[in-house]
Short mmCIF file of C-alpha atoms and ligand atoms in Angstrom, two decimals:
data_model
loop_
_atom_site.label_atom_id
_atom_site.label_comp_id
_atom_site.label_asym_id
_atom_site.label_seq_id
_atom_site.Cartn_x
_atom_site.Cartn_y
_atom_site.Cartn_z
CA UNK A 1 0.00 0.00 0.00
CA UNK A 2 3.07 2.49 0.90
CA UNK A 3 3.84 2.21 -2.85
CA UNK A 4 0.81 1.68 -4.54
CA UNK A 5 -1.58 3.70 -2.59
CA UNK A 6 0.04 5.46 0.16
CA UNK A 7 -3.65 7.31 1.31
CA UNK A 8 -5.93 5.00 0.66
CA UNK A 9 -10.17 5.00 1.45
CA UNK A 10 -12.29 2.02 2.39
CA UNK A 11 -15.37 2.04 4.57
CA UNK A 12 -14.18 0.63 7.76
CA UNK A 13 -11.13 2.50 8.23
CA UNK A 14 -11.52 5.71 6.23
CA UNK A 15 -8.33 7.54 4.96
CA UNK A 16 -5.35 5.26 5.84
CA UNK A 17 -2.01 6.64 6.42
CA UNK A 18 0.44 4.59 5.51
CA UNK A 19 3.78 6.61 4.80
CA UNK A 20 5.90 7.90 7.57
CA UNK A 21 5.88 11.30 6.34
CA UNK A 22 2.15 11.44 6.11
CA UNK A 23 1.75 10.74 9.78
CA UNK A 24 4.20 12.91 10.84
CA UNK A 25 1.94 15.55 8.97
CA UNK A 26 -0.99 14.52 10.37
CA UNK A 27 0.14 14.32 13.87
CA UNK A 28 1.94 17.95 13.57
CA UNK A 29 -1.50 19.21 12.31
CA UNK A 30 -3.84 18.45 15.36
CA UNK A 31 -5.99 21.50 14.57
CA UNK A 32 -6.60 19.56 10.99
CA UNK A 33 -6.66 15.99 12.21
CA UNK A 34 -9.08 16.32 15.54
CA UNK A 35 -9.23 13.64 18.30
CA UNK A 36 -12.80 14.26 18.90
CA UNK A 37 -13.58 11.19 16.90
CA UNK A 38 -16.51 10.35 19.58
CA UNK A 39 -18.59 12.46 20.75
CA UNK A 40 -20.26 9.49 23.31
CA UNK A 41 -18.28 9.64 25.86
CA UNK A 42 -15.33 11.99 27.37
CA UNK A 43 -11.95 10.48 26.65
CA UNK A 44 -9.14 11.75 29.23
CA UNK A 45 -6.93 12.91 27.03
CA UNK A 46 -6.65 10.97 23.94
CA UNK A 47 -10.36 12.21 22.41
CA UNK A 48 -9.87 15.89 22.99
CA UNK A 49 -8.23 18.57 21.15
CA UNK A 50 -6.64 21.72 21.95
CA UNK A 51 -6.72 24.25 24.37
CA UNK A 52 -9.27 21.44 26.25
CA UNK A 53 -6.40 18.51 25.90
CA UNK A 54 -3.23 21.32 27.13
CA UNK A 55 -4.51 20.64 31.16
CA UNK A 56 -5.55 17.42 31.55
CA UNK A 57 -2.78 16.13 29.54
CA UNK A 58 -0.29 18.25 32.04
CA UNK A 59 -2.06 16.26 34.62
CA UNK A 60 -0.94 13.15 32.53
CA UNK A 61 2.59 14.53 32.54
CA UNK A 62 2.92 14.94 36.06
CA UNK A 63 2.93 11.01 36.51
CA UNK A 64 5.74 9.92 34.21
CA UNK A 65 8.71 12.02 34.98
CA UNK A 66 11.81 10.76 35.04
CA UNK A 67 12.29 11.17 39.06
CA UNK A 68 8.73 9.01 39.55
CA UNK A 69 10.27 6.79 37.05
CA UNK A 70 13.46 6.26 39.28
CA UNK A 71 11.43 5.85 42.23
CA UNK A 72 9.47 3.27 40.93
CA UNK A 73 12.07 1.12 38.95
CA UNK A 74 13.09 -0.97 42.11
CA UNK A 75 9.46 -2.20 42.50
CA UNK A 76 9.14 -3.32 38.38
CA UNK A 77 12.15 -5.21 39.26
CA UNK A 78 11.08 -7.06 42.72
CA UNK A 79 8.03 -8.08 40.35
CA UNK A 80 9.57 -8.82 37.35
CA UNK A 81 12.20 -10.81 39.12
CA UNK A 82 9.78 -12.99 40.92
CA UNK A 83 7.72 -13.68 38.07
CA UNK A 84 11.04 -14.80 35.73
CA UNK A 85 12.09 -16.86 39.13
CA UNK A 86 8.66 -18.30 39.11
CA UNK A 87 8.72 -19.55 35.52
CA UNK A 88 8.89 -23.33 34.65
CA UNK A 89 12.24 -24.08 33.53
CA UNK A 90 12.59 -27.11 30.52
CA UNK A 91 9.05 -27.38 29.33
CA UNK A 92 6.45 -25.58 27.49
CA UNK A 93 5.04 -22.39 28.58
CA UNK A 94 2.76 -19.89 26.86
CA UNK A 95 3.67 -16.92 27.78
CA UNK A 96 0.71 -14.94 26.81
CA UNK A 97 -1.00 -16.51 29.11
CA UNK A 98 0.71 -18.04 31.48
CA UNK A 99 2.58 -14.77 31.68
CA UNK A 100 2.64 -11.39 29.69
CA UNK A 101 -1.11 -10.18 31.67
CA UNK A 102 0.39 -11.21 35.27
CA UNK A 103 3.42 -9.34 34.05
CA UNK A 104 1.32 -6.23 32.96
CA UNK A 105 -1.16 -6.06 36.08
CA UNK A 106 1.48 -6.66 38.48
CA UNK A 107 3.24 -3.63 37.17
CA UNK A 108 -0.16 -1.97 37.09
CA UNK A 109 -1.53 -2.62 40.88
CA UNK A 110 1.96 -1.32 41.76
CA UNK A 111 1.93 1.74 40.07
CA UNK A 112 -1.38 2.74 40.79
CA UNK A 113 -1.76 1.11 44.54
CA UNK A 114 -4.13 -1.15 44.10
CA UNK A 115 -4.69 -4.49 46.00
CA UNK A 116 -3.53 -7.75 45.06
CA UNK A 117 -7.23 -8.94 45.02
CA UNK A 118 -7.87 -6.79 41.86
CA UNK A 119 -5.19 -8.67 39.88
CA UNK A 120 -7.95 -11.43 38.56
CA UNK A 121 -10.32 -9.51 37.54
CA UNK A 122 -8.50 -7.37 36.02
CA UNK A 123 -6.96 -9.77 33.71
CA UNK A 124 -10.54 -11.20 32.88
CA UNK A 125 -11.75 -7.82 32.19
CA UNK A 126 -8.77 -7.47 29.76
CA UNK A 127 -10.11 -10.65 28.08
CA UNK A 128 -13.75 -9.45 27.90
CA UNK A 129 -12.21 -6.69 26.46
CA UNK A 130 -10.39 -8.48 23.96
CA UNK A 131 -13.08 -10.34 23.07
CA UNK A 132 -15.50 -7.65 22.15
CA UNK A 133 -12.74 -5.50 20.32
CA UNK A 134 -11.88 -8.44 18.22
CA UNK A 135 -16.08 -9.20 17.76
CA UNK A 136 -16.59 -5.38 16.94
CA UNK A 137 -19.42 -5.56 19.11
CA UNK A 138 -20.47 -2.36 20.82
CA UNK A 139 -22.95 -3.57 23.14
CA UNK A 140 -20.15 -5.43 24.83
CA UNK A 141 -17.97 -2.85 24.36
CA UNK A 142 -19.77 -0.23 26.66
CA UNK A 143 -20.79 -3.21 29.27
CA UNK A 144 -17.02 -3.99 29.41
CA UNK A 145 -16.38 -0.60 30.18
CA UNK A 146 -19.07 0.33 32.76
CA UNK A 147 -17.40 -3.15 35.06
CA UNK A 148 -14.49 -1.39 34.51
CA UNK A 149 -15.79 1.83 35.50
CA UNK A 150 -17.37 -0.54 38.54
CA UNK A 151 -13.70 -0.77 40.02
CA UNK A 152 -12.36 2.29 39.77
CA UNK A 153 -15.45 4.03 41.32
CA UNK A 154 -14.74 1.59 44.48
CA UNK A 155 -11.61 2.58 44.62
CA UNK A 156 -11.90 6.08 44.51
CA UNK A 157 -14.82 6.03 46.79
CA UNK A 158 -13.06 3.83 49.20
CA UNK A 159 -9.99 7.02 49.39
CA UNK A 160 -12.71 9.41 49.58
CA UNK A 161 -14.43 7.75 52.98
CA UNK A 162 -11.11 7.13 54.21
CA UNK A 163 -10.14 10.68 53.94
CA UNK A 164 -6.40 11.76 55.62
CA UNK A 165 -6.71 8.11 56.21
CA UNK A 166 -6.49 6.80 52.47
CA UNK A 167 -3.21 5.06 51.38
CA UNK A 168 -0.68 7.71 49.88
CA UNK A 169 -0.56 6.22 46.58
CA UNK A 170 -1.41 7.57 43.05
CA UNK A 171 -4.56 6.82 42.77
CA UNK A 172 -5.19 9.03 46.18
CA UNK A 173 -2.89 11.76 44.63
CA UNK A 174 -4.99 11.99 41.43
CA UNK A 175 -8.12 12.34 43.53
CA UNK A 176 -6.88 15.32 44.79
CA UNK A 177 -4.61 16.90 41.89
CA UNK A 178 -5.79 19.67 40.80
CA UNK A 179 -6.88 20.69 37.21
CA UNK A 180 -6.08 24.35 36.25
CA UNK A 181 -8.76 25.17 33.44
CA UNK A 182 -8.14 28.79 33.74
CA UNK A 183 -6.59 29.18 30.05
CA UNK A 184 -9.79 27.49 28.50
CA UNK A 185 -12.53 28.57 31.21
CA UNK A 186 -12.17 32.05 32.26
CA UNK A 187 -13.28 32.34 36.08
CA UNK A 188 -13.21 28.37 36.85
CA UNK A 189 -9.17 28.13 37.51
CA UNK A 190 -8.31 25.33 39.93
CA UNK A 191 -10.18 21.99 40.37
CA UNK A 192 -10.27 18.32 40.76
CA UNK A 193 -11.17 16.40 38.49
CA UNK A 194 -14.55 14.91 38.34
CA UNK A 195 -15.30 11.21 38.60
CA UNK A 196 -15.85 10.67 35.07
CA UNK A 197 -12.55 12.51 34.02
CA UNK A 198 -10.74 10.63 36.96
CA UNK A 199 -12.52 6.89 35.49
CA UNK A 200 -11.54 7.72 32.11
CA UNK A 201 -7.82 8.99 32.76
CA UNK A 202 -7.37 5.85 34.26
CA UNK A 203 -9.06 3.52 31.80
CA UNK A 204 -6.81 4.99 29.08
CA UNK A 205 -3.52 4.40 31.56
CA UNK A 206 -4.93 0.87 32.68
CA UNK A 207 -5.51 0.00 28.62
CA UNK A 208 -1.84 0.93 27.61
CA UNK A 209 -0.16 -0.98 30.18
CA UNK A 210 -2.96 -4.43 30.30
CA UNK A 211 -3.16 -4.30 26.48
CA UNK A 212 0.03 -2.47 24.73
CA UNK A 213 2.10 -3.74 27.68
CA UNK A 214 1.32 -7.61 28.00
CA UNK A 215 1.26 -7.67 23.88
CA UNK A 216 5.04 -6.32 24.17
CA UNK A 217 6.16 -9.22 26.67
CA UNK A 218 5.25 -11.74 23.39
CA UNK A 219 6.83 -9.50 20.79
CA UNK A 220 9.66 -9.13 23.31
CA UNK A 221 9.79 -13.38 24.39
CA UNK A 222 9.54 -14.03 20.29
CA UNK A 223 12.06 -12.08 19.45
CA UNK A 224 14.47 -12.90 21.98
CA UNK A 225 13.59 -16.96 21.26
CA UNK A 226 14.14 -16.57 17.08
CA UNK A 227 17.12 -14.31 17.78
CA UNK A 228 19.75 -16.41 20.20
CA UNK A 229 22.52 -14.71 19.03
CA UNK A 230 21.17 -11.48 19.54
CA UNK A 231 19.92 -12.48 23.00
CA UNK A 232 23.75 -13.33 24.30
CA UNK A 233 24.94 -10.44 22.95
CA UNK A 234 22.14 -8.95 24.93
CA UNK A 235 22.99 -10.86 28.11
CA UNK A 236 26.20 -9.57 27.73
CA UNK A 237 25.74 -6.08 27.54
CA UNK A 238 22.80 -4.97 29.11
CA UNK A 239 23.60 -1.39 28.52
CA UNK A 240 22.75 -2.36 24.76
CA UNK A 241 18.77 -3.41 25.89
CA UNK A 242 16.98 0.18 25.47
CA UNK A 243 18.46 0.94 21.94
CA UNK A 244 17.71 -3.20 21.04
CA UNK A 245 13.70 -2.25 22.37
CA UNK A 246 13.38 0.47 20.72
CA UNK A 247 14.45 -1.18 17.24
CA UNK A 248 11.73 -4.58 18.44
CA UNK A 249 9.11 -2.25 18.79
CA UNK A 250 9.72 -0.25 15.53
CA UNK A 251 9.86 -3.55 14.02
CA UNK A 252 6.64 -5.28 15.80
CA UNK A 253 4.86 -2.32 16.83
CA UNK A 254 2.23 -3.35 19.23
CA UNK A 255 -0.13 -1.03 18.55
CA UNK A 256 -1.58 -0.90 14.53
CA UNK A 257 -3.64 2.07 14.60
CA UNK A 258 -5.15 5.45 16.13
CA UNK A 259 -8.56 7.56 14.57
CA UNK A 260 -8.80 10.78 13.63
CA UNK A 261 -11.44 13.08 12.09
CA UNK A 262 -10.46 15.80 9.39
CA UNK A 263 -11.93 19.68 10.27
CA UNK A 264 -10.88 20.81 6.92
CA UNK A 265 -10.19 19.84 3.11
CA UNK A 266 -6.66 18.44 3.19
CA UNK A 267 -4.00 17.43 1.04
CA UNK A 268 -1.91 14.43 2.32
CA UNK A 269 0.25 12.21 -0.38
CA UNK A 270 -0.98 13.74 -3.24
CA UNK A 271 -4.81 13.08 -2.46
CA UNK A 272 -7.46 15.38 -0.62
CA UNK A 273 -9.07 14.01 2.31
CA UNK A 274 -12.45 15.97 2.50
CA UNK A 275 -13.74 17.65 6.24
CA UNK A 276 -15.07 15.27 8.00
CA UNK A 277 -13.51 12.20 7.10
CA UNK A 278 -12.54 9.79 9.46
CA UNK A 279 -8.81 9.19 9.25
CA UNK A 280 -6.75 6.15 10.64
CA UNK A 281 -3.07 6.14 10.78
CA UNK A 282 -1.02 3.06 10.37
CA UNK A 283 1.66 3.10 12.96
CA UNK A 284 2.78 -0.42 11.74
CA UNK A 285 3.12 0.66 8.36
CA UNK A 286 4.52 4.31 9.27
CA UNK A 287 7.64 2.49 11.12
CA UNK A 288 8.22 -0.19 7.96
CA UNK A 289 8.23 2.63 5.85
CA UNK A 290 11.91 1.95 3.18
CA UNK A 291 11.93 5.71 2.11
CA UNK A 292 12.01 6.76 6.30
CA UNK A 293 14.13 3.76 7.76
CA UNK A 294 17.36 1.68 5.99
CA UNK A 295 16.83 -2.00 5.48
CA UNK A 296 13.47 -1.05 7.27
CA UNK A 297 12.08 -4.89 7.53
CA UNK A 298 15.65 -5.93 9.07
CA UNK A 299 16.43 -5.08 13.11
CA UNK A 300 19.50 -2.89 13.26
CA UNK A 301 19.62 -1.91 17.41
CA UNK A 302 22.25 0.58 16.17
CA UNK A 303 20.03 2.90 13.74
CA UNK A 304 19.13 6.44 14.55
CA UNK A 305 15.55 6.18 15.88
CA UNK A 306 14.28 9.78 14.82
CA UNK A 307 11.51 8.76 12.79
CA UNK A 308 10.76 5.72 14.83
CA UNK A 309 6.65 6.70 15.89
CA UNK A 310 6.19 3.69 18.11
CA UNK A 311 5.09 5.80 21.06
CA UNK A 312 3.53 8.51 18.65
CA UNK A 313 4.49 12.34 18.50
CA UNK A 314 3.18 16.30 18.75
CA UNK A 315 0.75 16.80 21.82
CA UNK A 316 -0.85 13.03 21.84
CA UNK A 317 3.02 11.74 22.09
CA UNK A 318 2.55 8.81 25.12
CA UNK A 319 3.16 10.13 27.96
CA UNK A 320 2.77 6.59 29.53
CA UNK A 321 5.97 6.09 27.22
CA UNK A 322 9.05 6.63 30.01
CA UNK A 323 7.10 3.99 31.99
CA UNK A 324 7.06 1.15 29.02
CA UNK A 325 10.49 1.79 28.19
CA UNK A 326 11.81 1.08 31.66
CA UNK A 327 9.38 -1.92 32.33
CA UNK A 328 10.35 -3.56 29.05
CA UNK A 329 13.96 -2.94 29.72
CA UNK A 330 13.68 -4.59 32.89
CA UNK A 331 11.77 -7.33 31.45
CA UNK A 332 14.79 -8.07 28.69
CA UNK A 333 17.26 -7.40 31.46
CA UNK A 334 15.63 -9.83 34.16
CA UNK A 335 14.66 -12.38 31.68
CA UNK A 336 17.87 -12.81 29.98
CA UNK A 337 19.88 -12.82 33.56
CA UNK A 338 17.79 -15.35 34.68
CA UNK A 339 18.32 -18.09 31.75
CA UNK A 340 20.94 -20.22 29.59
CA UNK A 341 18.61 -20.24 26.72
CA UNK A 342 14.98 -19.44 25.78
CA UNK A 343 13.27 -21.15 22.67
CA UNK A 344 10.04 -20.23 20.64
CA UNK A 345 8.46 -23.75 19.71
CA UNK A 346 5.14 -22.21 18.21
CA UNK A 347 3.63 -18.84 17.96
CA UNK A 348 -0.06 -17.81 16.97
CA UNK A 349 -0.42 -14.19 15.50
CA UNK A 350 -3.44 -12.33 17.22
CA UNK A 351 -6.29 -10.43 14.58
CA UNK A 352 -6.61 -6.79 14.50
CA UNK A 353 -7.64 -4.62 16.08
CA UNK A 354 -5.65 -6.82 18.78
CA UNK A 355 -2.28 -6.44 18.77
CA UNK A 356 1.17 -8.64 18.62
CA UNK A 357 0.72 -12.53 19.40
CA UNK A 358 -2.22 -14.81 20.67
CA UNK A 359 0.08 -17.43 21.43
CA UNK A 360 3.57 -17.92 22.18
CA UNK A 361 5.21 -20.96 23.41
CA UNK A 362 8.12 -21.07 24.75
CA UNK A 363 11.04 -23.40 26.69
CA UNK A 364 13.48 -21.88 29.08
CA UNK A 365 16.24 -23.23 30.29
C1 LIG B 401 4.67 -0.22 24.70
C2 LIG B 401 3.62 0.34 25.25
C3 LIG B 401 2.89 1.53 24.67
C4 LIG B 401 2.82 1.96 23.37
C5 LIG B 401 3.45 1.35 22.13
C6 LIG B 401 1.99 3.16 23.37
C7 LIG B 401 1.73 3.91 22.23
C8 LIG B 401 0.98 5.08 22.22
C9 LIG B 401 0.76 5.91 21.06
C10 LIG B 401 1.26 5.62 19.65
C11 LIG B 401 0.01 6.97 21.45
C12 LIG B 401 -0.48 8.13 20.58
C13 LIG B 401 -1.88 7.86 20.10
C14 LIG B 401 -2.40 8.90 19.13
O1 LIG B 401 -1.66 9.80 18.71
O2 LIG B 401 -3.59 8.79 18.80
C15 LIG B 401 -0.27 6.81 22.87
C16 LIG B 401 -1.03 7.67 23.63
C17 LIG B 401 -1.33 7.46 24.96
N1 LIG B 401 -0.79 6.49 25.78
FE1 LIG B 401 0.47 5.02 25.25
N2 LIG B 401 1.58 3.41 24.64
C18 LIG B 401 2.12 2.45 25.48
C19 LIG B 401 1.99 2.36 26.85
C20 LIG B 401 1.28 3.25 27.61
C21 LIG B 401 1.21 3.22 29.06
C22 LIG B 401 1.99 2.24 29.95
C23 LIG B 401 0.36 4.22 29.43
C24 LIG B 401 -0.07 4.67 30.80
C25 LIG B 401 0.24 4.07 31.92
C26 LIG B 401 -0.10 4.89 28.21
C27 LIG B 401 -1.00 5.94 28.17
C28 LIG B 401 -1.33 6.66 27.04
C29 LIG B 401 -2.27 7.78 27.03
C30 LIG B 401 -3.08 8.31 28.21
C31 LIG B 401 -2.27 8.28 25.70
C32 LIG B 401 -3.07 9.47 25.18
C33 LIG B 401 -2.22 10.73 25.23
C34 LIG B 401 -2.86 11.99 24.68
O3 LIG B 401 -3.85 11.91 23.97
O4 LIG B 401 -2.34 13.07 24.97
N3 LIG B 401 0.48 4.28 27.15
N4 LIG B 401 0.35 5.65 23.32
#
């Protein structure tokens, strides 16, 4: 499609992105390529636009600096480390689901401060979820998301009874940060969020680490099982891992696509995308793309990683991104310190809109 028909239309997806360039435009251009692409529901901060999307994504921002990350890296690795410890060593595990969700939730409860008791159903939530994503089905889409919606409003009412009581975690802390609209909403400056901001902020955090997150453990398990030679040289040099996980996920990006909605005529590739059109860009596509990256199919850890839009760019960049890099460097760290050898006997690809692999088996020894 990048060479044929680099912006091409179909009903289901709309105008598909597929070149580098043409996403880079597109994201650069959020006043032509909205994020309102729903108007059903609020969508902390992914489905709003500017000046609405400046505050609450500052809010986002506040979570993911590099001091929180260093505070929180010795807790991935007392997780991480007990989960590799805990894995069967000489026969056949699937890591998707003997692993990669424990993996992701673990991570997640920690983060967040939320009890161990959570951990199940949050996993079959992420299933249900699954499920109806890959089924299209809406109905199931929006009763997935009010159970969701279920546990964070116990958990947020639970901190609010509790009071100076409540456990200083972030979960309390975002319950009380404050939300300064003044810039878009002369005469209402400071605030806290309401509930439905606060359960919708965290259903987009709680989605990129259960669903982007566990996918990447498979990519990450695959790739270190078809590449051995790659993975001692790894083991080796850990200092290499970030630049090596980085170059993975340009290669098996674990997330395919994001929407958009034009509020103009545009010209993109050579072709105009009427107003109104719904847009999708191809981040798979965008980071395969010969005419932006070398060699693009082939993994080079050593390439410069400039146009590399695994984590996306302009003001919907991830700002979960700081916290994926350093889990899935400890997970490449801790899982290659902890074995001789890992092989991939069988994998099973998953179907968009779902992500990476259904399936992965693997031996470690
Ligand atoms: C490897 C894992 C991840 C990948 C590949 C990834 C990728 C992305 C991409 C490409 C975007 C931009 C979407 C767009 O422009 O439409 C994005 C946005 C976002 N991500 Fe992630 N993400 C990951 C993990 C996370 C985590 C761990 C969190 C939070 C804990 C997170 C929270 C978000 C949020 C809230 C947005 C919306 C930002 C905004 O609209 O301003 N992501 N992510």
């Amino acid at each position: 499609m990048r060479a044929k028909c680099p912006v091409a239309h179909d009903e289901f997806m709309g105008y598909s992105l597929f070149k580098n360039e043409d996403v880079k435009f597109a994201l650069a251009h959020p006043e032509i390529f909205s994020n309102r692409v729903s108007t059903r529901h609020i969508a902390v901060p992914n489905g709003m636009d500017q000046p609405e999307h400046t505050p609450f994504r500052a809010i986002n921002d506040r979570y993911f600096t590099p001091e929180r990350m260093q505070e929180f890296e010795p807790k991935i690795r007392t997780e991480v480390k007990s989960l590799v410890e805990a894995l069967p060593r000489g026969e056949d595990i699937d890591i998707m689901s003997e692993f990669a969700k424990l993996y992701a939730v673990r991570i997640q409860n920690a983060f967040m401060g939320w009890p161990a008791c959570l951990e199940q159903p949050l996993i079959e939530w992420m299933e249900k979820n699954r499920a109806a994503t890959l089924r299209r089905d809406r109905q199931e889409i929006e009763k997935v998301a009010l159970e969701f919606d279920g546990y964070i409003q116990d958990l947020l009412r639970l901190r609010k009874e509790a009071g100076a009581q409540a456990p200083k975690d972030i979960t309390t802390e975002l319950l009380h940060d404050l939300i300064d609209l003044s810039a878009i909403s002369p005469g209402e400056d400071q605030r806290t969020m309401t509930d439905e901001e606060l359960v919708s902020l965290i259903r987009n955090w709680t989605v990129g680490e259960l669903s982007t997150v566990s996918a990447c453990a498979g990519i990450i398990v695959n790739f270190l099982g078809k590449n051995p030679q790659e993975a001692q040289r790894l083991r080796e040099n850990p200092s290499e891992t970030p630049a090596a996980v980085e170059e993975i996920m340009r290669l098996e990006d674990p997330l395919v696509t994001n929407r958009r909605l034009t509020t103009q005529d545009v010209e993109v590739g050579g072709r105009t995308i009427p107003a109104g059109s719904r847009v999708t860009i191809n981040w798979t596509s965008a980071n395969r793309d010969e005419d932006a990256f070398e060699k693009a199919t082939e993994y080079h850890p050593g390439r410069n990683q400039d146009n590399n839009l695994v984590y996306g760019a302009g003001i919907h960049v991830c700002p979960g991104a700081p916290l994926a890099r350093l889990e899935l460097r400890i997970l490449v760290e801790e899982l290659l310190a902890a074995t001789e050898s890992i092989e991939v006997k069988t994998t099973k690809n998953s179907v968009y809109p779902v992500v990476g692999y259904s399936q992965v088996v693997a031996v470690f020894q």
